[in-house]
Short mmCIF file of C-alpha atoms in Angstrom, two decimals:
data_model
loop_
_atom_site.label_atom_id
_atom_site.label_comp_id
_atom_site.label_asym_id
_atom_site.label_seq_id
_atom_site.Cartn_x
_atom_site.Cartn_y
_atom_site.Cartn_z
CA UNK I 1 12.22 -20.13 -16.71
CA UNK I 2 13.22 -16.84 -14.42
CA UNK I 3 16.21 -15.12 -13.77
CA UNK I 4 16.85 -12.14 -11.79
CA UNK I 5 19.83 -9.67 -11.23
CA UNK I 6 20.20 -7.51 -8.07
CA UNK I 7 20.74 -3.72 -8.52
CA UNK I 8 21.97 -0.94 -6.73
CA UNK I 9 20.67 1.57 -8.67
CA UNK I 10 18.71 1.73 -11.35
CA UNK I 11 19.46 3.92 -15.08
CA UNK I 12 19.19 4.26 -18.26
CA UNK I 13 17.25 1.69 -20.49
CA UNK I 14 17.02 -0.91 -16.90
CA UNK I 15 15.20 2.48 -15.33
CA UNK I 16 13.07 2.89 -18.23
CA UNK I 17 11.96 -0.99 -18.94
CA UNK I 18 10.62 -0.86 -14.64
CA UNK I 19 9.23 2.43 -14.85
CA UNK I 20 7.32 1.18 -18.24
CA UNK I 21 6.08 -1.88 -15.99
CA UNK I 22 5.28 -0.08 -13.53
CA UNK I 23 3.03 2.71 -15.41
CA UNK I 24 1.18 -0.23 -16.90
CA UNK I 25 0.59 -1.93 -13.38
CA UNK I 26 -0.93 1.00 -11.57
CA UNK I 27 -3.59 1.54 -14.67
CA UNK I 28 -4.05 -1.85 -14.60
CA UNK I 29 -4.46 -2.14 -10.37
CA UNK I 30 -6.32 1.24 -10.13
CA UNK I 31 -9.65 0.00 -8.89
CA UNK I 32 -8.40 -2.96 -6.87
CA UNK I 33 -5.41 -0.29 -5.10
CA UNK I 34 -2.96 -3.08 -5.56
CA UNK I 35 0.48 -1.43 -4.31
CA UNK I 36 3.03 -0.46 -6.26
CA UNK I 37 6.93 0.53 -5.84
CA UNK I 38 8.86 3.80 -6.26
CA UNK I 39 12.18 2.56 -7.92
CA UNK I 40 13.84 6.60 -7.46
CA UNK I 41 12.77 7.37 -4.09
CA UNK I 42 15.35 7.46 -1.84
CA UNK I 43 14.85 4.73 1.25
CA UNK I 44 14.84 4.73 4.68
CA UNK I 45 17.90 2.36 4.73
CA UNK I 46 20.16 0.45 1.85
CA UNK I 47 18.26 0.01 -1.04
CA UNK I 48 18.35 -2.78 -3.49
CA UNK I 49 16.56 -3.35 -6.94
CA UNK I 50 15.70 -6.42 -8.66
CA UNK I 51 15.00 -7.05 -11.57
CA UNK I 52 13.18 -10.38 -13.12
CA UNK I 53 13.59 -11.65 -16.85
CA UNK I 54 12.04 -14.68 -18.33
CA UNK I 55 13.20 -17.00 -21.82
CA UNK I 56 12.21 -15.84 -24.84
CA UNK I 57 9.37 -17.01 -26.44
CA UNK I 58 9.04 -20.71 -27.36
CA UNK I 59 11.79 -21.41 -24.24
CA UNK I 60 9.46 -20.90 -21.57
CA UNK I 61 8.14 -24.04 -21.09
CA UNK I 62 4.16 -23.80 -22.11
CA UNK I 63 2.12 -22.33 -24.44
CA UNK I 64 0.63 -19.69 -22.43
CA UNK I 65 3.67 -18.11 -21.15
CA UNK I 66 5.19 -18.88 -25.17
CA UNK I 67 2.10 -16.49 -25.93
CA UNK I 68 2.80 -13.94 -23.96
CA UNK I 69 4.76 -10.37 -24.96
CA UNK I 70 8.93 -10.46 -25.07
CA UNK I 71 9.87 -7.99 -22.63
CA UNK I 72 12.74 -6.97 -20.79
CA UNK I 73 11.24 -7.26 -16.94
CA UNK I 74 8.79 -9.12 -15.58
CA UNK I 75 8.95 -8.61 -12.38
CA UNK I 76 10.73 -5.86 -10.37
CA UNK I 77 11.32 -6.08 -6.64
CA UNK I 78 12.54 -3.08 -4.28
CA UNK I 79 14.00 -3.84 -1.39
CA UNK I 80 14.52 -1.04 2.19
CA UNK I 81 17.29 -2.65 4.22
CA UNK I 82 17.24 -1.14 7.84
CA UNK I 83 19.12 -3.13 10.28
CA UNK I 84 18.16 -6.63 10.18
CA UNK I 85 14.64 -5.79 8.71
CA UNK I 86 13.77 -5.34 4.92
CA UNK I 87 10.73 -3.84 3.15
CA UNK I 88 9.89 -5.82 0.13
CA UNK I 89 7.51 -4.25 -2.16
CA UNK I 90 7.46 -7.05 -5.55
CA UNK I 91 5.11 -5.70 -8.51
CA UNK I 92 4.56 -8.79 -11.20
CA UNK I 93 4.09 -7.27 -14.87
CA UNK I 94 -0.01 -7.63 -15.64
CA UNK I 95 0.25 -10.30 -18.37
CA UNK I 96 2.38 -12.11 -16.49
CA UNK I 97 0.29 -13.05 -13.05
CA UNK I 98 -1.15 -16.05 -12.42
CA UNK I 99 1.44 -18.05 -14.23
CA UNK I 100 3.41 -18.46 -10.58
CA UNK I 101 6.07 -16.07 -11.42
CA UNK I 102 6.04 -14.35 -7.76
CA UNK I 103 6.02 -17.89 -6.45
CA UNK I 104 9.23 -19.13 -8.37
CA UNK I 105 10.95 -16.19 -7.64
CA UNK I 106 10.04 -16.62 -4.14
CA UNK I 107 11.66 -20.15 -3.84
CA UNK I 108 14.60 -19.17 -5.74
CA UNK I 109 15.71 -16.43 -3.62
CA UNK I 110 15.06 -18.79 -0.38
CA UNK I 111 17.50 -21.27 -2.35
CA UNK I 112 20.08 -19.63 -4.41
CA UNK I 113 23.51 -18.38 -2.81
CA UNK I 114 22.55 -14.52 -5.18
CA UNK I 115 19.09 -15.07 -3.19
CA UNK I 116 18.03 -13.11 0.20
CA UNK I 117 21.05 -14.94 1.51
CA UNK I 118 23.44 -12.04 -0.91
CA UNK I 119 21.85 -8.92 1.01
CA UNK I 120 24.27 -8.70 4.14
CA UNK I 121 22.24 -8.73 7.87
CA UNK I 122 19.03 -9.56 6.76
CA UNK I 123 17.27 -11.72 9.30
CA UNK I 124 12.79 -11.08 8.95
CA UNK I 125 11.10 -9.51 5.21
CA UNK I 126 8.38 -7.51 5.81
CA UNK I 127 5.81 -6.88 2.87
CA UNK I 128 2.32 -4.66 3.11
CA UNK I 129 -0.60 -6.20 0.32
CA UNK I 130 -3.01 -3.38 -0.31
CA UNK I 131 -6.55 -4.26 -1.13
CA UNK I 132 -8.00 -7.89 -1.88
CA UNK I 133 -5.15 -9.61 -2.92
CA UNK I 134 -5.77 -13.35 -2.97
CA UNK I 135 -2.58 -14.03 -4.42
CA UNK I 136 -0.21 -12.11 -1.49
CA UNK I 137 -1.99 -14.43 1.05
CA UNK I 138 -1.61 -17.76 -0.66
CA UNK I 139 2.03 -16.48 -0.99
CA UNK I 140 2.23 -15.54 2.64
CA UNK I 141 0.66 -19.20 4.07
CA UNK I 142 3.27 -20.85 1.55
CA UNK I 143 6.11 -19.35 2.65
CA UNK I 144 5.57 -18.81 6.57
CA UNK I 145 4.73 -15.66 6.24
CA UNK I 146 2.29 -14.13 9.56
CA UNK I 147 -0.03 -11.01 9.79
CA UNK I 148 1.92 -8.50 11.99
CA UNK I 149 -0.79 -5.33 11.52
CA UNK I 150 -3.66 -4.38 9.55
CA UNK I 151 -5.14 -1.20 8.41
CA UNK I 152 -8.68 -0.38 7.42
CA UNK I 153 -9.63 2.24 4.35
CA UNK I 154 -13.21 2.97 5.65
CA UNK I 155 -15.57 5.31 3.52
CA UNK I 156 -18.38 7.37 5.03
CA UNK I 157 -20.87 8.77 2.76
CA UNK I 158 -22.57 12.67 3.37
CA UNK I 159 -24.58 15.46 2.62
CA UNK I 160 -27.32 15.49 0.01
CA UNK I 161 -30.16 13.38 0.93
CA UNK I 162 -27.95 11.85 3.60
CA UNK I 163 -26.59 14.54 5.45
CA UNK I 164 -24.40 13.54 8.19
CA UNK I 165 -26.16 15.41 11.50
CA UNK I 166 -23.86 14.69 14.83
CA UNK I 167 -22.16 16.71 17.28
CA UNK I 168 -18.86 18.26 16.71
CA UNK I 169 -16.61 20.23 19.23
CA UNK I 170 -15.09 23.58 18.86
CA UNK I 171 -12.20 23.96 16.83
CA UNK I 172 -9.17 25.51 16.18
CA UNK I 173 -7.82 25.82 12.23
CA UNK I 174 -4.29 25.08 11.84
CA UNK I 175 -2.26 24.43 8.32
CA UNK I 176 -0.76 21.09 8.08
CA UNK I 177 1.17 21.04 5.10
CA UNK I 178 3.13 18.03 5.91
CA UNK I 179 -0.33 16.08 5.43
CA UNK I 180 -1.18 13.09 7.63
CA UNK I 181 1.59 11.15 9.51
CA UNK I 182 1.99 7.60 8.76
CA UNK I 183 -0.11 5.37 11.02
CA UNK I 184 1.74 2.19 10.66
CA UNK I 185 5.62 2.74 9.16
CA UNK I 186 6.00 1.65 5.62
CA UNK I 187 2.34 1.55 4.89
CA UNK I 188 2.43 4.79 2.75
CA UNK I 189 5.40 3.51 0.71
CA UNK I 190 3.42 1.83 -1.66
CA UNK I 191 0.02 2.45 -1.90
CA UNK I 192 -1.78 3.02 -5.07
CA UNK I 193 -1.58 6.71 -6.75
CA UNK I 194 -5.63 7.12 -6.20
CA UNK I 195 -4.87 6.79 -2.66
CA UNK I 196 -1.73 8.58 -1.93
CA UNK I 197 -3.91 11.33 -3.70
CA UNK I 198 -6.53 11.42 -1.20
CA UNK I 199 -4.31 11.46 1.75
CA UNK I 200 -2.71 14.28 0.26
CA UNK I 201 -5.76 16.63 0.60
CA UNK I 202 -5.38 16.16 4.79
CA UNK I 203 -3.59 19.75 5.11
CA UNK I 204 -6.04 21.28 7.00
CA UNK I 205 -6.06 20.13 10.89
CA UNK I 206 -9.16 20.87 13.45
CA UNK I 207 -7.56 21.45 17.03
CA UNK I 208 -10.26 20.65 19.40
CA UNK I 209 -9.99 19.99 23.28
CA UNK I 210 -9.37 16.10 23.06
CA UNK I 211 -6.94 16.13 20.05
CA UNK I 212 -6.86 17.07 16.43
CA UNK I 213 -7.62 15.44 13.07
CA UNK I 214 -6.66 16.16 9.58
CA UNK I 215 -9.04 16.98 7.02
CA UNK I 216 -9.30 17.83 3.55
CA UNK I 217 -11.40 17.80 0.11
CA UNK I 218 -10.45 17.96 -3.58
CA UNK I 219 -11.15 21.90 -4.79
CA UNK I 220 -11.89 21.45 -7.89
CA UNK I 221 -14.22 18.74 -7.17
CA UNK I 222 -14.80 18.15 -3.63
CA UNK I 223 -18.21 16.31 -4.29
CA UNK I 224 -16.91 14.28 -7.25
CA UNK I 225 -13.84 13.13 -5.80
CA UNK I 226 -13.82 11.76 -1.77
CA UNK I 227 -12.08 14.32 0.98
CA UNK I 228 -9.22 12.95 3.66
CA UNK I 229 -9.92 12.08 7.32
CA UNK I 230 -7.02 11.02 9.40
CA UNK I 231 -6.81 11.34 12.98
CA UNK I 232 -3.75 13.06 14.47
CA UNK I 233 -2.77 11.15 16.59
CA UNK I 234 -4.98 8.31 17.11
CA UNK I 235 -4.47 6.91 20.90
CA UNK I 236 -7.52 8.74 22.45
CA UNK I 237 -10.56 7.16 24.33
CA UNK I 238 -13.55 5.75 22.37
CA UNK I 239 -15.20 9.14 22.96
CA UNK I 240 -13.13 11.35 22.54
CA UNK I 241 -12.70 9.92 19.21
CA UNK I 242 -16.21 9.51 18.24
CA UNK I 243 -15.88 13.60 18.88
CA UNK I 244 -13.15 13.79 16.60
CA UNK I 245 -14.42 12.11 13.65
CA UNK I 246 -17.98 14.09 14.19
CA UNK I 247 -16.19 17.33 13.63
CA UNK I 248 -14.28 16.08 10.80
CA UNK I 249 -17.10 14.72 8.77
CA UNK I 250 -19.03 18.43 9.64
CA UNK I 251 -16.14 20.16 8.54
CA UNK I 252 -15.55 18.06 5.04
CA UNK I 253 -19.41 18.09 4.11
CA UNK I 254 -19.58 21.74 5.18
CA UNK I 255 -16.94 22.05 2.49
CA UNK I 256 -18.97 20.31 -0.21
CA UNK I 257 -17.68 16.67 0.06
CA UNK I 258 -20.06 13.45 -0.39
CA UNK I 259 -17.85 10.91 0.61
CA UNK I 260 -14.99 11.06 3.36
CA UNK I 261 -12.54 8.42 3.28
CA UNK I 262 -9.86 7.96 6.45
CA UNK I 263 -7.70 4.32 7.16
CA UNK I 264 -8.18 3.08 10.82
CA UNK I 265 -6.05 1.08 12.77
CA UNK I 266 -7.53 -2.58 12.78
CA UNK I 267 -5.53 -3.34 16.06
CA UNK I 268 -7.52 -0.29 17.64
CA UNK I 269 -10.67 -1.71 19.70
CA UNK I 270 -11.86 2.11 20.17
CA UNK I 271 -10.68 3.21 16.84
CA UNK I 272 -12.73 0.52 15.26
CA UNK I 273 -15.83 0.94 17.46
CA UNK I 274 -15.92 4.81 16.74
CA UNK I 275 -15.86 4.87 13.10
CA UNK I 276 -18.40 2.10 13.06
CA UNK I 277 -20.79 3.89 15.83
CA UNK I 278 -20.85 7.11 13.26
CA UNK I 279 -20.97 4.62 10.03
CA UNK I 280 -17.53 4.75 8.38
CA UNK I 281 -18.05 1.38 6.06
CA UNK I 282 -14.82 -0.87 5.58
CA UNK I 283 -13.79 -0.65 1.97
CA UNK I 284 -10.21 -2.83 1.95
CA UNK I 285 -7.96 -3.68 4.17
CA UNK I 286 -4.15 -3.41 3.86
CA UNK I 287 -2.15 -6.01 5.89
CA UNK I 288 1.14 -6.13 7.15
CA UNK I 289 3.38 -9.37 6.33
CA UNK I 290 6.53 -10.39 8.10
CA UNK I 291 8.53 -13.26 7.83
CA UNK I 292 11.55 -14.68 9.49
CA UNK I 293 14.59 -15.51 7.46
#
């Protein structure tokens, strides 16, 4: 029913038809934050593309997939080789889930000779689902798959009629314009545009005496749309942190925000405890897959 070609790089009309898929996945995963894959961006190792077709219509084997559009790709799958490691990120076309493309594509890269077998070195996949995605962990229990980290987008809602009133610390104002390190590698790779977008207003850090933290809120709209929290670095005691996050959430509602929104590190005991203690609320999660070869 599927067939799939590896790629080194990616041009022309094979560029266009996965940037086209693409486009019409993130509109379509914008509330949910499903990932999504950067096909130009250069990679932290060897990077390979690949690219899924299916039969034409009336060859596919049922009427629902018959009824579905003729396109070019399906399915397009980027793949980081670093060592023995590689990222997968694997975005299905909308119209196409649920009819077990992922699955069989799965299964016939475990079994063909072109398969994960073709990509020279590579011993464990590792894969990050962003948001409630039902289908990455039926895919991840199927195929041996285990939870290696997990990362919690938390929002925290201010001022107005529910004005956030702790106790900050002193601070020093520093530019960032880097923007918030990654807390977990790969994580940032392929999260949704809405979120990259937030973390990218983090270019303001608050130096106090037990660390710093990144903050930031939209200009134009800094009530409408939610401002960036993101501790820099993390690996402080429980207090300490509840200290940090107090003066960030000051700072951001001082600058007109409503709602702050900053990931924590699920692994984290005091991480966790101090964004709950000062009423961060989990929102998604984003977890971590890796899986032996």
């Amino acid at each position: 029913m599927i067939t799939y070609a590896w790629r080194t790089t990616l041009a022309g009309a094979e560029l266009e038809d996965v940037e086209s898929l693409l486009e019409q996945a993130v509109e379509y995963d914008a509330e949910a934050g499903f990932s999504t894959a950067t096909p130009a961006a250069a990679g932290r190792g060897e990077v390979h593309h690949l690219l899924v077709s299916i039969a034409p219509p009336g060859e596919r084997g049922s009427v629902a997939l018959d009824r579905l559009p003729d396109v070019p790709v399906v399915a397009y799958l980027r793949l980081d080789v670093l060592g023995d490691v590689a990222d997968v990120q694997l975005v299905v076309r909308p119209e196409f889930r649920s009819h077990g493309v992922a699955t069989l594509l799965a299964e016939l890269l475990d079994e063909q000779p072109t398969g994960w077998s073709s990509i020279a070195g590579v011993r464990r996949l590792r894969a990050w689902s962003h948001g409630a995605h039902p289908a990455a962990e039926r895919m991840a229990r199927r195929f041996g798959a285990r939870t290696d980290h997990a990362l919690f987008k938390t929002l925290r809602f201010i001022g107005g009629s529910r004005p956030f009133a702790g106790d900050g610390a002193g601070v020093a104002v520093e530019a960032a314009p880097d923007g918030p390190a990654e807390m977990v590698e790969g994580h940032l790779t392929g999260i949704a545009p809405g979120e990259r977008s937030v973390l990218a207003r983090g270019r303001t850090r608050l130096a106090t005496p037990v660390g710093s933290v990144l903050v930031g809120v939209d200009g134009p709209d800094p009530a409408g749309q939610s401002a960036c929290i993101a501790l820099d670095p993390e690996d402080a005691s429980a207090g300490d942190l509840r200290t940090l996050l107090a003066t960030a959430l000051l700072r951001v509602q001082a600058d007109g925000a409503r709602v702050a929104q900053m990931y924590v590190d699920a692994l984290s005991e005091a991480f966790v405890g101090a964004s709950r203690e000062l009423g961060f609320q989990h929102d998604q999660s984003d977890l971590l897959y890796v899986r032996p070869l």
